[in-house]
XYZ file of C-alpha atoms in Angstrom:
676
model
C -45.969 -8.105 6.189
C -44.838 -7.287 2.614
C -45.739 -4.929 -0.232
C -45.587 -7.132 -3.315
C -47.163 -7.535 -6.660
C -48.834 -10.882 -6.102
C -50.568 -13.174 -8.521
C -53.189 -15.834 -7.400
C -54.274 -18.421 -9.922
C -57.829 -19.638 -9.620
C -59.019 -22.478 -11.867
C -62.122 -21.702 -13.921
C -63.664 -24.958 -12.754
C -62.598 -26.197 -9.395
C -63.869 -29.635 -10.307
C -61.284 -29.850 -13.084
C -57.835 -29.446 -11.599
C -56.120 -29.703 -14.963
C -57.934 -26.731 -16.437
C -56.247 -23.446 -17.080
C -56.136 -20.896 -14.298
C -57.071 -17.262 -14.282
C -54.428 -14.977 -12.694
C -55.674 -12.358 -10.308
C -52.935 -9.645 -9.718
C -52.757 -7.395 -6.688
C -50.281 -4.577 -7.355
C -48.282 -3.477 -4.298
C -50.907 -4.983 -2.037
C -50.210 -5.076 1.710
C -50.589 -8.668 2.704
C -50.954 -9.689 6.358
C -50.439 -13.406 6.189
C -51.597 -14.022 9.724
C -55.024 -12.330 9.718
C -55.161 -11.138 6.089
C -58.289 -9.320 4.912
C -57.653 -10.835 1.506
C -57.495 -14.319 2.997
C -60.778 -13.822 4.945
C -62.536 -12.414 1.825
C -61.321 -15.254 -0.334
C -62.302 -17.791 2.317
C -65.780 -16.222 2.692
C -66.251 -16.214 -1.057
C -65.326 -19.920 -1.186
C -67.605 -20.801 1.833
C -70.656 -19.217 0.153
C -70.730 -22.102 -2.188
C -70.816 -25.369 -0.276
C -69.653 -27.165 -3.278
C -66.348 -25.133 -3.093
C -65.427 -26.017 0.441
C -62.657 -28.238 -0.591
C -61.298 -25.557 -2.861
C -60.708 -23.267 0.113
C -57.782 -25.461 1.052
C -56.087 -24.648 -2.245
C -56.324 -20.890 -1.727
C -54.983 -21.121 1.828
C -52.290 -23.428 0.607
C -51.275 -20.895 -2.099
C -51.146 -18.058 0.429
C -48.977 -20.097 2.716
C -46.509 -20.857 -0.043
C -46.436 -17.344 -1.121
C -45.559 -16.141 2.339
C -42.798 -18.777 2.678
C -41.324 -17.870 -0.710
C -41.221 -14.206 0.301
C -39.433 -14.965 3.564
C -36.928 -17.281 1.754
C -36.253 -14.618 -0.979
C -35.793 -11.953 1.652
C -33.332 -14.089 3.680
C -31.371 -15.055 0.557
C -31.016 -11.370 -0.416
C -29.827 -10.405 3.066
C -27.337 -13.317 3.032
C -25.989 -12.340 -0.381
C -25.511 -8.775 0.818
C -23.724 -9.939 3.909
C -21.416 -12.215 1.888
C -20.552 -9.452 -0.560
C -19.868 -6.956 2.274
C -17.687 -9.525 4.064
C -15.687 -10.297 0.844
C -15.155 -6.573 0.119
C -13.822 -6.055 3.683
C -11.614 -9.138 3.415
C -10.250 -8.011 0.017
C -9.235 -4.579 1.331
C -7.230 -5.924 4.268
C -3.463 -6.270 3.646
C -2.823 -9.338 1.560
C -6.315 -9.257 0.006
C -7.153 -9.256 -3.683
C -7.479 -5.462 -3.795
C -3.727 -5.192 -3.188
C -2.821 -7.527 -6.040
C -0.893 -5.780 -8.886
C -0.865 -8.666 -11.353
C -3.854 -7.311 -13.228
C -1.906 -4.174 -13.872
C 1.128 -6.137 -15.036
C -0.983 -7.857 -17.740
C -1.983 -4.560 -19.154
C 1.409 -2.860 -19.122
C 4.260 -3.480 -21.538
C 7.263 -4.415 -19.417
C 9.656 -5.336 -22.294
C 12.386 -6.224 -22.396
C 10.936 -9.089 -20.442
C 13.968 -11.234 -20.767
C 16.137 -8.722 -18.916
C 17.338 -9.644 -15.452
C 15.685 -7.724 -12.592
C 17.853 -5.019 -11.130
C 18.540 -5.325 -7.399
C 19.313 -2.447 -5.174
C 22.993 -3.484 -4.901
C 23.453 -3.752 -8.649
C 21.775 -0.326 -9.160
C 24.040 1.297 -6.618
C 27.096 -0.200 -8.259
C 26.009 1.153 -11.659
C 25.353 4.610 -10.181
C 28.806 4.567 -8.537
C 30.395 3.693 -11.888
C 28.694 6.800 -13.405
C 30.140 9.212 -10.811
C 33.413 7.381 -10.242
C 35.392 10.094 -12.090
C 34.407 12.673 -9.421
C 35.384 10.583 -6.438
C 36.883 13.551 -4.577
C 33.349 15.051 -4.402
C 31.973 11.925 -2.836
C 34.933 11.483 -0.464
C 34.482 15.080 0.755
C 30.710 14.450 1.158
C 31.297 11.187 3.121
C 33.868 12.926 5.351
C 31.530 15.804 6.110
C 28.715 13.373 6.715
C 30.661 11.461 9.374
C 31.769 14.573 11.238
C 28.208 16.056 11.192
C 26.656 12.763 12.350
C 29.119 12.375 15.239
C 28.569 15.967 16.258
C 24.812 15.664 16.262
C 24.685 12.392 18.110
C 26.948 13.748 20.842
C 24.757 16.724 21.626
C 21.811 15.082 23.510
C 24.116 13.647 26.305
C 25.997 16.873 26.636
C 22.789 18.836 26.713
C 21.329 16.640 29.525
C 24.575 16.928 31.396
C 24.511 20.712 31.178
C 21.000 20.902 32.503
C 21.708 18.715 35.557
C 25.115 20.370 36.185
C 23.386 23.726 36.346
C 20.775 22.291 38.677
C 23.464 20.870 40.953
C 25.489 24.130 40.923
C 28.466 22.688 39.054
C 29.354 25.923 37.174
C 32.661 24.692 35.766
C 31.055 21.640 34.230
C 28.182 23.752 32.916
C 30.482 26.207 31.158
C 32.574 23.439 29.663
C 29.536 21.718 28.316
C 28.171 25.001 26.959
C 31.310 25.743 25.061
C 31.388 22.194 23.648
C 27.722 22.486 22.606
C 28.512 25.700 20.720
C 31.468 24.100 18.932
C 29.380 21.066 18.034
C 26.635 23.266 16.777
C 28.876 25.205 14.362
C 30.714 22.071 13.326
C 27.484 20.212 12.594
C 26.054 23.131 10.611
C 29.182 23.622 8.484
C 29.622 19.908 7.793
C 25.906 19.455 6.993
C 26.027 22.215 4.480
C 29.169 20.879 2.874
C 27.671 17.364 2.882
C 24.414 18.414 1.219
C 26.215 20.534 -1.418
C 28.647 17.860 -2.407
C 25.931 15.184 -2.636
C 23.738 17.541 -4.687
C 26.582 18.138 -7.194
C 27.203 14.397 -7.386
C 23.507 13.829 -7.972
C 23.392 16.252 -10.889
C 26.455 14.556 -12.424
C 24.717 11.237 -11.969
C 21.502 12.243 -13.717
C 23.461 13.888 -16.592
C 25.582 10.807 -17.241
C 22.652 8.497 -16.740
C 20.810 10.222 -19.576
C 23.920 10.350 -21.748
C 24.571 6.690 -21.203
C 20.946 5.686 -21.884
C 20.770 7.837 -25.009
C 24.025 6.434 -26.289
C 22.850 2.921 -25.667
C 19.593 3.553 -27.618
C 21.449 5.117 -30.570
C 23.630 1.976 -30.864
C 20.746 -0.564 -31.083
C 19.752 -2.446 -34.198
C 16.971 -1.094 -36.330
C 14.897 -4.166 -35.348
C 14.947 -2.854 -31.773
C 12.944 0.227 -32.794
C 10.482 -1.956 -34.685
C 9.271 -3.487 -31.401
C 9.616 -0.628 -28.934
C 7.487 2.518 -29.139
C 9.276 5.859 -29.442
C 7.031 7.416 -26.701
C 8.117 4.751 -24.279
C 11.800 5.496 -24.859
C 11.407 9.228 -24.483
C 9.522 8.631 -21.260
C 12.489 6.641 -19.977
C 14.904 9.437 -20.935
C 12.815 12.204 -19.273
C 10.527 10.985 -16.514
C 12.401 7.836 -15.356
C 15.753 9.524 -15.175
C 14.233 12.479 -13.329
C 13.040 10.082 -10.599
C 16.717 9.531 -9.746
C 17.341 13.320 -9.441
C 17.329 13.061 -5.633
C 18.741 9.616 -5.103
C 22.276 10.644 -4.236
C 21.425 14.170 -3.073
C 18.781 13.014 -0.539
C 18.187 9.306 -0.139
C 21.730 7.774 -0.095
C 23.343 10.400 2.133
C 20.369 10.442 4.505
C 20.545 6.668 4.754
C 24.223 6.807 5.689
C 23.708 9.606 8.123
C 20.818 7.879 9.930
C 22.748 4.608 10.084
C 25.610 6.354 11.831
C 23.341 8.312 14.181
C 21.299 5.230 14.977
C 24.399 3.189 15.850
C 25.622 6.010 18.022
C 22.276 6.320 19.807
C 22.145 2.583 20.447
C 25.635 2.537 21.843
C 24.728 5.401 24.223
C 21.648 3.544 25.343
C 23.587 0.411 26.046
C 26.039 2.339 28.226
C 23.086 3.893 30.138
C 20.929 0.752 30.617
C 21.070 -2.343 28.432
C 17.644 -3.713 29.483
C 16.018 -0.447 28.413
C 18.087 -0.385 25.247
C 16.902 -3.886 24.232
C 13.216 -2.779 24.474
C 13.956 -0.067 21.945
C 15.861 -2.450 19.741
C 12.888 -4.878 19.635
C 10.616 -2.042 18.357
C 13.223 -1.107 15.732
C 13.308 -4.744 14.572
C 9.548 -4.827 14.267
C 9.617 -1.616 12.240
C 12.261 -3.083 9.958
C 10.191 -6.281 9.404
C 7.188 -4.211 8.451
C 9.285 -2.088 6.169
C 10.681 -5.138 4.284
C 7.162 -6.071 3.251
C 6.119 -2.527 2.475
C 9.348 -1.725 0.654
C 8.994 -4.621 -1.779
C 5.394 -3.679 -2.506
C 6.331 -0.039 -3.080
C 9.106 -0.947 -5.448
C 6.791 -3.090 -7.569
C 4.108 -0.405 -7.555
C 6.626 2.288 -8.592
C 7.738 0.184 -11.567
C 4.159 -0.290 -12.680
C 3.432 3.408 -12.244
C 6.341 4.375 -14.465
C 5.210 1.828 -17.080
C 1.760 3.365 -17.048
C 3.316 6.871 -17.424
C 5.439 5.634 -20.375
C 2.361 4.114 -22.050
C 0.314 7.269 -21.548
C 3.176 9.391 -22.946
C 3.278 7.087 -25.942
C -0.426 7.549 -26.586
C -0.163 11.341 -26.130
C 2.821 11.659 -28.473
C 1.109 9.576 -31.163
C -2.096 11.510 -30.858
C -0.523 14.961 -31.002
C 1.683 14.093 -33.882
C -1.245 12.758 -35.960
C -3.606 15.568 -34.993
C -4.643 16.306 -38.579
C -5.729 12.722 -39.167
C -7.589 12.618 -35.881
C -9.389 15.858 -36.617
C -10.232 14.646 -40.149
C -11.844 11.476 -38.855
C -13.338 13.064 -35.748
C -11.828 10.532 -33.283
C -10.966 12.978 -30.492
C -13.207 11.125 -28.014
C -11.665 7.750 -28.816
C -8.145 9.107 -28.366
C -9.128 10.760 -25.102
C -10.460 7.382 -23.878
C -7.251 5.705 -24.860
C -5.268 8.198 -22.842
C -7.523 8.183 -19.760
C -7.371 4.404 -19.801
C -3.709 4.572 -18.825
C -4.292 7.456 -16.421
C -6.932 5.511 -14.580
C -4.540 2.556 -14.227
C -1.860 4.883 -12.993
C -4.332 6.330 -10.457
C -5.284 2.837 -9.277
C -1.643 1.875 -8.723
C -0.999 5.164 -7.005
C -3.994 4.745 -4.725
C -2.770 1.315 -3.556
C 0.692 2.743 -3.056
C -0.747 5.695 -0.997
C -2.788 3.350 1.187
C 0.249 1.124 1.738
C 2.209 4.250 2.824
C -0.609 5.185 5.188
C -0.467 1.765 6.819
C 3.312 2.029 7.129
C 2.963 5.492 8.805
C 0.284 4.082 11.136
C 2.659 1.274 12.155
C 5.495 3.615 12.745
C 3.536 6.188 14.709
C 2.050 3.492 16.943
C 5.435 1.869 17.676
C 7.131 5.271 18.026
C 4.662 6.345 20.738
C 4.967 2.948 22.326
C 8.668 3.503 22.724
C 8.067 6.778 24.554
C 5.587 5.147 26.834
C 7.921 2.184 27.558
C 10.822 4.598 28.215
C 8.803 6.426 30.842
C 7.352 3.307 32.469
C 10.670 1.312 32.569
C 12.630 4.366 33.434
C 10.287 5.367 36.230
C 10.458 1.856 37.633
C 14.286 1.944 37.499
C 14.426 5.298 39.316
C 12.100 3.952 42.028
C 14.242 0.877 42.416
C 17.414 3.028 42.497
C 19.020 1.463 39.463
C 19.235 4.708 37.417
C 19.314 8.373 38.197
C 17.060 11.138 36.840
C 20.009 12.389 34.663
C 20.475 8.878 33.165
C 16.730 8.612 32.524
C 16.734 11.959 30.765
C 19.631 10.900 28.579
C 17.911 7.634 27.877
C 14.733 9.389 26.746
C 16.769 11.732 24.423
C 18.719 8.877 22.857
C 15.678 6.650 22.657
C 13.930 9.369 20.731
C 16.942 9.772 18.556
C 17.208 6.039 17.820
C 13.543 5.768 16.830
C 13.772 8.970 14.772
C 16.891 7.682 12.999
C 15.136 4.372 12.349
C 12.154 6.209 10.852
C 14.284 8.446 8.687
C 16.383 5.509 7.573
C 13.392 3.443 6.508
C 11.691 6.523 4.964
C 14.826 7.198 2.889
C 15.082 3.494 2.033
C 11.434 3.700 0.902
C 12.206 6.650 -1.360
C 15.271 4.921 -2.718
C 13.428 1.720 -3.512
C 10.666 3.697 -5.119
C 13.138 5.507 -7.382
C 15.111 2.389 -8.233
C 11.917 0.410 -8.880
C 10.687 3.138 -11.233
C 14.058 3.334 -13.031
C 14.599 -0.500 -13.349
C 13.774 -0.280 -17.027
C 16.362 2.488 -17.470
C 19.141 0.283 -16.070
C 18.026 -2.600 -18.317
C 18.067 -0.379 -21.434
C 21.526 1.051 -20.510
C 23.113 -2.361 -20.681
C 21.538 -3.703 -23.880
C 24.186 -5.077 -26.247
C 25.060 -2.689 -29.052
C 24.596 -3.471 -32.739
C 27.307 -5.564 -34.309
C 28.154 -2.830 -36.812
C 29.506 -0.677 -33.955
C 31.568 -3.526 -32.332
C 33.407 -4.986 -35.289
C 35.703 -3.377 -37.864
C 34.965 -4.469 -41.417
C 36.773 -4.191 -44.721
C 37.270 -0.841 -46.471
C 37.950 -0.936 -50.127
C 40.509 1.274 -51.842
C 38.206 1.754 -54.895
C 34.525 1.152 -54.712
C 32.450 0.573 -57.863
C 28.781 0.068 -58.016
C 28.640 -3.711 -58.324
C 26.085 -5.521 -56.131
C 24.970 -9.095 -56.213
C 21.981 -10.662 -54.317
C 22.399 -14.408 -54.032
C 19.444 -16.477 -52.721
C 18.527 -13.738 -50.214
C 15.571 -14.440 -47.940
C 14.351 -12.138 -45.214
C 11.620 -11.605 -42.578
C 11.233 -9.008 -39.821
C 11.891 -10.151 -36.308
C 8.514 -8.833 -35.203
C 6.794 -10.961 -37.937
C 8.779 -14.126 -38.180
C 5.916 -16.098 -39.722
C 5.533 -13.638 -42.650
C 8.275 -14.002 -45.276
C 9.214 -10.691 -46.974
C 11.827 -11.828 -49.461
C 12.386 -15.420 -50.687
C 15.432 -16.475 -52.676
C 15.999 -13.192 -54.400
C 18.725 -13.293 -57.130
C 19.846 -10.288 -59.126
C 22.941 -8.250 -59.974
C 23.582 -4.534 -60.198
C 26.439 -3.490 -62.406
C 28.538 -0.355 -62.200
C 27.169 2.728 -63.823
C 23.757 1.046 -64.270
C 20.276 2.253 -63.500
C 17.890 -0.439 -62.176
C 14.252 0.130 -61.510
C 12.404 -2.037 -58.971
C 8.664 -2.251 -59.397
C 5.885 -4.332 -57.768
C 2.628 -4.109 -55.896
C 2.583 -2.783 -52.343
C 3.981 -5.284 -49.911
C 6.070 -7.103 -52.519
C 9.331 -6.348 -50.689
C 10.783 -3.379 -52.568
C 11.652 -1.254 -49.600
C 12.867 -4.234 -47.663
C 15.287 -4.968 -50.437
C 16.694 -1.422 -50.157
C 16.971 -1.825 -46.332
C 19.070 -4.899 -46.803
C 21.386 -3.071 -49.209
C 21.736 -0.223 -46.694
C 22.730 -2.740 -44.001
C 19.806 -1.814 -41.747
C 18.807 -5.522 -41.536
C 20.623 -8.778 -42.173
C 19.207 -11.400 -44.457
C 17.972 -14.638 -42.913
C 19.403 -16.737 -45.742
C 21.644 -15.992 -48.673
C 24.369 -13.333 -49.125
C 24.773 -9.858 -50.466
C 28.036 -9.054 -52.155
C 29.440 -5.538 -52.822
C 32.402 -5.608 -55.239
C 32.582 -9.363 -54.597
C 32.913 -9.000 -50.808
C 30.113 -10.135 -48.469
C 28.203 -7.141 -47.100
C 28.538 -8.548 -43.569
C 32.314 -8.443 -43.711
C 32.485 -4.798 -44.847
C 32.711 -1.738 -42.687
C 29.041 -0.867 -43.091
C 29.427 2.662 -41.740
C 32.128 3.404 -44.330
C 29.917 1.892 -46.989
C 27.017 4.112 -45.986
C 29.265 7.184 -46.493
C 29.272 6.226 -50.147
C 25.525 5.834 -50.342
C 22.822 8.426 -51.012
C 19.264 7.554 -49.984
C 16.073 9.427 -50.597
C 12.961 7.893 -49.039
C 9.287 8.137 -49.909
C 8.538 10.241 -46.890
C 11.694 12.242 -46.141
C 11.974 13.597 -42.624
C 13.825 16.895 -42.132
C 15.345 17.986 -38.863
C 14.165 21.064 -36.963
C 17.184 23.139 -38.002
C 18.088 25.453 -40.888
C 17.908 24.382 -44.527
C 21.680 24.291 -45.157
C 22.206 22.018 -42.149
C 19.563 19.619 -43.470
C 21.312 19.467 -46.861
C 24.746 18.962 -45.394
C 23.438 16.488 -42.816
C 25.580 13.340 -42.577
C 28.121 14.420 -45.227
C 31.478 12.872 -44.250
C 33.502 15.802 -45.511
C 33.510 19.538 -44.752
C 31.103 21.399 -46.937
C 31.001 25.026 -48.040
C 28.001 27.198 -48.928
C 28.759 26.971 -52.673
C 28.582 23.174 -52.620
C 25.304 23.332 -50.784
C 23.760 25.670 -53.237
C 25.097 23.618 -56.166
C 23.474 20.462 -54.756
C 20.228 22.416 -54.255
C 20.330 23.659 -57.827
C 20.878 20.075 -59.057
C 17.779 19.016 -57.178
C 15.921 22.076 -58.495
C 15.401 23.325 -54.863
C 17.501 26.462 -54.989
C 14.666 28.651 -56.309
C 12.075 27.956 -53.494
C 14.865 27.914 -50.825
C 15.972 31.402 -51.837
C 12.337 32.530 -51.556
C 12.156 31.512 -47.925
C 12.303 34.295 -45.227
C 15.975 33.702 -44.414
C 16.978 31.629 -47.456
C 19.320 28.758 -46.530
C 19.279 29.908 -42.875
C 15.562 29.397 -42.516
C 14.484 27.038 -39.677
C 12.410 24.177 -41.026
C 9.168 23.066 -39.412
C 6.405 20.741 -40.567
C 4.133 23.477 -41.867
C 6.783 25.475 -43.726
C 7.367 23.180 -46.714
C 5.271 21.001 -48.933
C 5.865 17.318 -49.478
C 7.501 17.935 -52.820
C 9.805 20.637 -51.446
C 10.836 18.316 -48.644
C 11.747 15.606 -51.173
C 13.784 17.981 -53.252
C 15.829 18.974 -50.134
C 16.382 15.258 -49.380
C 17.525 14.733 -53.006
C 19.972 17.646 -52.645
C 21.246 16.013 -49.391
C 21.835 12.756 -51.255
C 23.576 14.431 -54.277
C 25.872 16.425 -51.965
C 27.439 13.196 -50.702
C 28.573 12.386 -54.279
C 27.637 8.744 -53.683
C 28.646 5.595 -55.517
C 25.190 4.062 -54.785
C 22.177 6.327 -55.198
C 18.866 5.027 -54.058
C 15.492 6.644 -54.835
C 12.760 4.873 -52.876
C 9.587 6.428 -54.336
C 11.494 9.743 -54.232
C 9.429 11.255 -57.000
C 5.990 10.370 -55.648
C 5.318 13.907 -54.360
C 6.835 15.745 -57.381
C 4.948 17.282 -60.274
C 5.634 16.283 -63.866
C 8.116 19.158 -64.464
C 10.156 18.428 -61.317
C 10.112 14.724 -62.107
C 11.508 15.524 -65.541
C 14.346 17.441 -63.818
C 15.096 14.326 -61.653
C 15.344 12.198 -64.819
C 17.900 14.704 -66.180
C 19.866 14.360 -62.956
C 19.907 10.581 -63.206
C 21.010 10.778 -66.784
C 23.830 13.187 -66.046
C 25.030 10.982 -63.161
C 24.996 7.989 -65.512
C 27.068 9.840 -68.058
C 29.784 10.661 -65.475
C 32.566 8.292 -66.567
C 35.046 9.382 -63.884
C 32.899 8.073 -61.040
C 31.087 4.850 -61.732
C 27.761 5.016 -59.913
C 24.894 2.577 -59.498
C 21.388 3.935 -59.230
C 18.397 2.112 -57.892
C 14.950 3.558 -58.490
C 11.849 2.243 -56.656
C 8.830 3.705 -58.324
C 5.362 3.004 -59.581
C 5.477 5.800 -62.228
C 6.111 4.642 -65.746
C 7.642 7.964 -66.637
C 10.262 7.513 -63.938
C 11.315 3.936 -64.740
C 11.755 4.786 -68.389
C 15.142 6.095 -67.430
C 16.298 2.714 -66.206
C 18.515 0.241 -67.986
C 16.798 -2.688 -66.430
C 13.468 -3.283 -64.708
C 13.155 -5.731 -61.833
C 9.600 -7.013 -61.009
C 8.875 -8.269 -57.514
C 5.833 -10.138 -56.458
C 5.263 -11.707 -53.019
C 8.985 -11.374 -52.181
C 10.237 -13.099 -55.380
C 11.774 -11.775 -58.547
C 9.222 -12.785 -61.146
C 10.616 -10.828 -64.137
C 13.699 -8.885 -65.235
C 13.667 -6.879 -68.469
C 15.976 -4.493 -70.170
């Protein structure tokens, strides 16, 4: 029986089997293939014509094949559904494809990939090194922990003894046990409070120094490091990842130590009461530990992936919110929301698997924990019936058995939390121990008198993130003292890269840069930068007052008069004085225009009184009048005979490069022309 849309093809001439057929459709017709009305009608129609008797066989044959095809199709559909259902059930079982986290690893940036994985022991050693200066806090905490653990583990036996001594009328023993219980109660409470407080203080010190160490390590990296790592990822490591360790020492580590001591004490008490019964509890603890080893490794991996997803989502959010004007102008709010939710969905998928794994772990523990109670009653009851143990011994055994399993559970739960925190913060420990830039490790040459002579000899360069794209190729030119050189060229010709090499932000791949005849790599680059003034195309000001932005990075103490003098030289004093609080006004992105920001950056560079003054498209946001003032500044600096300066101007404006003594033309990373 089936409800199908069926087509029967009858030939126009039954005598010609090769002729075309006419399809007859029955839409949603109920076909009974055993005693079908349609079959009888068709058969009767065929029988009315004796010449068509043979053709009846073709109709019945078509109906038979149609019925068989329907049955086969129905069976295949049911089989496919069963196979899919079976595969989905198999994939969700532990060890199935649903638990595989490799797909998430492919979508998450886990750089630096070459870093060695951080084990639990290495992480604990690193954390100990961070709090090693406050050892007295940790020693006090460990001492209080031992006293509290011994006090707590002694109480169940004394409690059972007190109950049975009272039942037997042994008043002296009952009062002695009662006084001892009161003493242990106060001792345990005082030591537990001291333990928790000391570990909490140590934990705050750990997180503080962890963030300081990580931030210091990031500040000392090469500039090329920041070309390959997103800023949002690094800020996430500083905030979210470090926060994951906020309870590592305060909760996890000290609870692990406490439960180890209490578990050992409970097991020793069980062995003294009845070693056969104690072994049954030990077997269950071993099974729990085996399950935890599998679960702990999975949880650590899932926690690392979750933190990477958080870092990637923070990176997207930071980029989106910082470029909100561009996003609003192009109307791409929906696309940015989808980019963000993509990482949130991956985070939720990893978290779901981690939660299900935790549920399975809890299921295993609860089952084995209740099994221990049942075994304790069964074996203990049998031992009482056989006369091997007394009721008091069985009571103590039940108490200590409960304590052992509870300690095992808390131990493994704390270990789970510790592994989760360490797995999430593995990237933090890797970043903390990245090698610092060479400029902070070696001491270079400092010159007594620095002039403005620079020589580029066969300099070639490419960025580490784009090794196959040459930026500069065999560049040769000289910059003399008290000379103004303009560098021009189309976008992407290598102008800014040339300036970055002079500033020592990158090192050339081939060739050498000489300053006063000394290779740049042999000089103290930090000292050299103190004698440089740099103004970029898009100057970034800090969220602080105007005077702090002007005096930023100046190696000498600066007074208010010098700050105002530099601002006047950069023609910035007038608009700064018009601000609500003058030079004490806090700068934000919406307060100043692009040209005003550039003039503050120029004042910052002039305040340093540099030997090398670099303008990298510094006049691009200035009007014609302000640009004319900058040309006057350049000319006055050039006429200063007491301090020989070299000035480099990168610009596309003809009016700006007119002030240069020489013009250097770059094209595709090569010097193609040099004119005076």
